[in-house]
Amino acid sequence: AEKLRSLERHPDLLVGDMDSISETTLDWCRSKGSLILIYPPEKDDTDTQIALQALEERDITEVEIFGATGLRLDHFMGTLASIYGVRNTLKATIVEDSVEIGMVSKELVSSAELGEIWSLFPFGGQPTMISLKGFKYSLRDATLEYGNPLGVSNETKESEVQILCKGGTVLYFRWLKKQ
């Protein structure tokens, strides 16, 4: 919420124990009409997991998550696990200043700037067969698997890219070019 406030974008839904939000920003969210669901600090689910479930319950199909990489890598991994858990019903994308992080289980078609760097990894434990179009290193029915970093550091060569997945999930890092 702090990041959104700095961008002058208020959240539609604010969910969690509110342990990392200032009272000023919480009041700002209230004044903008954000729906706020407060949970106790001690709980079994993470704030991200609760938020994603709340979105699913409201039939929301797409969300951008800001500030998810933070300082705690364990929390970041928990966020990735939560996104993986809803990948079939909710397109969740992590958005940071210089990187966009998301998952693909079937197909992603996206506009892109020439020269963007994308890295792709299998996620969820099983090898993933992928095909890539619009990249410097196009692939057709290539296997991404743990122990082989084939998908690291590819570059866009067209204004639209396509990632096709068969039989698994791909975690992607899209390094955004500075404007």
Short mmCIF file of C-alpha atoms in Angstrom, two decimals:
data_model
loop_
_atom_site.label_atom_id
_atom_site.label_comp_id
_atom_site.label_asym_id
_atom_site.label_seq_id
_atom_site.Cartn_x
_atom_site.Cartn_y
_atom_site.Cartn_z
CA ALA A 1 0.00 0.00 0.00
CA GLU A 2 2.90 2.35 0.73
CA LYS A 3 4.27 1.81 -2.79
CA LEU A 4 0.84 2.33 -4.35
CA ARG A 5 0.38 5.54 -2.39
CA SER A 6 3.72 6.84 -3.69
CA LEU A 7 2.40 6.11 -7.22
CA GLU A 8 -0.94 7.75 -6.37
CA ARG A 9 -2.75 4.45 -7.08
CA HIS A 10 -5.03 3.19 -4.34
CA PRO A 11 -5.72 -0.53 -3.85
CA ASP A 12 -9.24 -1.81 -4.49
CA LEU A 13 -8.71 -4.41 -1.78
CA LEU A 14 -6.28 -4.24 1.15
CA VAL A 15 -5.86 -7.51 3.05
CA GLY A 16 -3.63 -8.61 5.92
CA ASP A 17 -2.56 -7.93 9.48
CA MET A 18 -1.48 -4.36 8.58
CA ASP A 19 1.85 -4.78 10.40
CA SER A 20 3.81 -3.05 7.64
CA ILE A 21 1.52 -0.14 6.75
CA SER A 22 1.61 3.31 8.33
CA GLU A 23 -1.54 4.68 9.93
CA THR A 24 -1.39 7.59 7.47
CA THR A 25 -1.43 5.25 4.47
CA LEU A 26 -4.19 3.13 6.02
CA ASP A 27 -6.30 6.28 6.49
CA TRP A 28 -5.51 7.31 2.90
CA CYS A 29 -6.72 3.92 1.63
CA ARG A 30 -9.93 4.32 3.64
CA SER A 31 -10.48 7.80 2.17
CA LYS A 32 -10.06 6.40 -1.36
CA GLY A 33 -12.70 3.73 -0.76
CA SER A 34 -10.43 0.69 -0.54
CA LEU A 35 -12.08 -2.40 0.93
CA ILE A 36 -9.93 -3.25 3.97
CA LEU A 37 -9.93 -6.73 5.53
CA ILE A 38 -7.82 -6.90 8.70
CA TYR A 39 -6.58 -10.26 10.02
CA PRO A 40 -4.72 -11.12 13.24
CA PRO A 41 -0.91 -11.22 13.04
CA GLU A 42 -0.78 -14.85 14.19
CA LYS A 43 -2.38 -17.02 11.52
CA ASP A 44 -1.63 -20.07 9.40
CA ASP A 45 -1.85 -18.32 6.02
CA THR A 46 0.33 -15.49 4.74
CA ASP A 47 -1.19 -12.10 3.92
CA THR A 48 -0.57 -12.78 0.23
CA GLN A 49 -2.34 -16.13 0.40
CA ILE A 50 -5.35 -14.55 2.12
CA ALA A 51 -5.43 -11.72 -0.42
CA LEU A 52 -5.32 -14.11 -3.39
CA GLN A 53 -8.12 -16.20 -1.88
CA ALA A 54 -10.19 -13.04 -1.33
CA LEU A 55 -9.71 -12.12 -5.00
CA GLU A 56 -10.77 -15.59 -6.13
CA GLU A 57 -13.89 -15.37 -3.95
CA ARG A 58 -14.76 -12.12 -5.72
CA ASP A 59 -14.22 -13.69 -9.18
CA ILE A 60 -11.27 -11.40 -9.91
CA THR A 61 -9.09 -12.98 -12.61
CA GLU A 62 -6.05 -10.67 -12.71
CA VAL A 63 -3.98 -8.85 -10.08
CA GLU A 64 -0.72 -6.91 -9.85
CA ILE A 65 1.22 -7.33 -6.61
CA PHE A 66 3.54 -4.48 -5.60
CA GLY A 67 6.37 -4.72 -3.07
CA ALA A 68 6.47 -8.52 -3.00
CA THR A 69 10.22 -8.97 -3.38
CA GLY A 70 11.05 -6.99 -0.23
CA LEU A 71 13.94 -7.82 2.06
CA ARG A 72 12.87 -11.31 3.13
CA LEU A 73 13.57 -13.95 0.50
CA ASP A 74 11.53 -16.50 2.47
CA HIS A 75 8.47 -14.25 2.18
CA PHE A 76 9.15 -13.82 -1.54
CA MET A 77 9.29 -17.61 -1.98
CA GLY A 78 6.04 -17.87 -0.01
CA THR A 79 4.47 -15.37 -2.39
CA LEU A 80 5.62 -17.42 -5.39
CA ALA A 81 4.14 -20.55 -3.80
CA SER A 82 0.85 -18.70 -3.23
CA ILE A 83 0.75 -17.50 -6.85
CA TYR A 84 1.43 -21.05 -8.01
CA GLY A 85 -1.53 -22.22 -5.93
CA VAL A 86 -3.98 -19.97 -7.82
CA ARG A 87 -2.33 -20.08 -11.26
CA ASN A 88 -5.32 -21.76 -12.94
CA THR A 89 -7.89 -19.18 -11.78
CA LEU A 90 -5.96 -15.94 -11.22
CA LYS A 91 -3.24 -14.25 -13.26
CA ALA A 92 -1.03 -12.76 -10.56
CA THR A 93 1.95 -10.63 -11.58
CA ILE A 94 4.56 -9.19 -9.23
CA VAL A 95 5.50 -5.66 -10.32
CA GLU A 96 8.64 -3.94 -9.07
CA ASP A 97 10.61 -0.93 -10.34
CA SER A 98 12.72 -2.89 -12.83
CA VAL A 99 11.19 -6.37 -13.04
CA GLU A 100 7.88 -8.09 -13.63
CA ILE A 101 7.54 -11.65 -12.29
CA GLY A 102 4.79 -14.06 -13.19
CA MET A 103 3.83 -17.61 -14.08
CA VAL A 104 2.61 -19.24 -17.26
CA SER A 105 0.86 -22.62 -17.31
CA LYS A 106 -0.58 -22.49 -20.84
CA GLU A 107 0.16 -19.39 -22.90
CA LEU A 108 1.34 -15.83 -22.47
CA VAL A 109 1.21 -13.32 -25.31
CA SER A 110 2.63 -9.94 -24.34
CA SER A 111 3.73 -6.71 -25.95
CA ALA A 112 7.40 -6.03 -25.30
CA GLU A 113 10.09 -3.49 -25.98
CA LEU A 114 12.96 -4.63 -28.15
CA GLY A 115 15.91 -5.75 -26.06
CA GLU A 116 14.05 -6.68 -22.88
CA ILE A 117 15.69 -9.51 -20.95
CA TRP A 118 13.46 -12.42 -19.91
CA SER A 119 14.49 -15.44 -17.84
CA LEU A 120 12.32 -18.55 -17.59
CA PHE A 121 12.44 -21.34 -15.00
CA PRO A 122 10.35 -24.45 -14.41
CA PHE A 123 8.21 -24.07 -11.29
CA GLY A 124 6.22 -26.62 -9.38
CA GLY A 125 8.48 -29.63 -9.54
CA GLN A 126 7.96 -31.04 -12.99
CA PRO A 127 9.78 -30.43 -16.27
CA THR A 128 7.97 -28.05 -18.61
CA MET A 129 7.94 -28.17 -22.39
CA ILE A 130 7.98 -24.66 -23.88
CA SER A 131 7.95 -22.89 -27.20
CA LEU A 132 9.06 -19.25 -27.53
CA LYS A 133 8.38 -16.70 -30.28
CA GLY A 134 9.60 -13.12 -30.52
CA PHE A 135 12.82 -13.83 -28.64
CA LYS A 136 16.45 -13.84 -29.81
CA TYR A 137 16.63 -17.51 -28.86
CA SER A 138 13.38 -19.02 -30.12
CA LEU A 139 12.54 -22.47 -28.82
CA ARG A 140 10.18 -25.14 -30.04
CA ASP A 141 9.11 -27.91 -27.67
CA ALA A 142 12.22 -27.45 -25.52
CA THR A 143 12.26 -28.90 -22.01
CA LEU A 144 12.88 -26.64 -19.02
CA GLU A 145 13.89 -28.69 -16.01
CA TYR A 146 15.61 -28.19 -12.67
CA GLY A 147 19.37 -28.45 -12.95
CA ASN A 148 19.52 -26.98 -16.47
CA PRO A 149 19.22 -23.17 -16.71
CA LEU A 150 18.28 -23.15 -20.42
CA GLY A 151 15.78 -20.30 -19.95
CA VAL A 152 18.12 -17.74 -18.39
CA SER A 153 18.66 -14.37 -20.08
CA ASN A 154 16.79 -14.39 -23.38
CA GLU A 155 16.22 -11.12 -25.25
CA THR A 156 13.15 -9.84 -27.06
CA LYS A 157 13.61 -9.19 -30.77
CA GLU A 158 9.98 -8.40 -31.65
CA SER A 159 7.31 -6.11 -30.19
CA GLU A 160 5.19 -9.12 -29.21
CA VAL A 161 6.37 -12.28 -27.51
CA GLN A 162 4.69 -15.62 -26.96
CA ILE A 163 5.41 -18.32 -24.39
CA LEU A 164 3.60 -21.65 -24.85
CA CYS A 165 3.77 -24.25 -22.07
CA LYS A 166 2.85 -27.90 -22.15
CA GLY A 167 2.72 -30.04 -19.03
CA GLY A 168 3.99 -27.67 -16.37
CA THR A 169 4.42 -24.12 -15.18
CA VAL A 170 7.06 -21.54 -16.04
CA LEU A 171 8.18 -18.77 -13.68
CA TYR A 172 9.34 -15.74 -15.67
CA PHE A 173 11.38 -12.68 -14.80
CA ARG A 174 10.91 -9.82 -17.27
CA TRP A 175 13.53 -7.11 -16.79
CA LEU A 176 11.89 -3.84 -17.79
CA LYS A 177 13.80 -1.23 -19.72
CA LYS A 178 14.02 2.15 -18.00
CA GLN A 179 12.07 4.91 -19.72
#
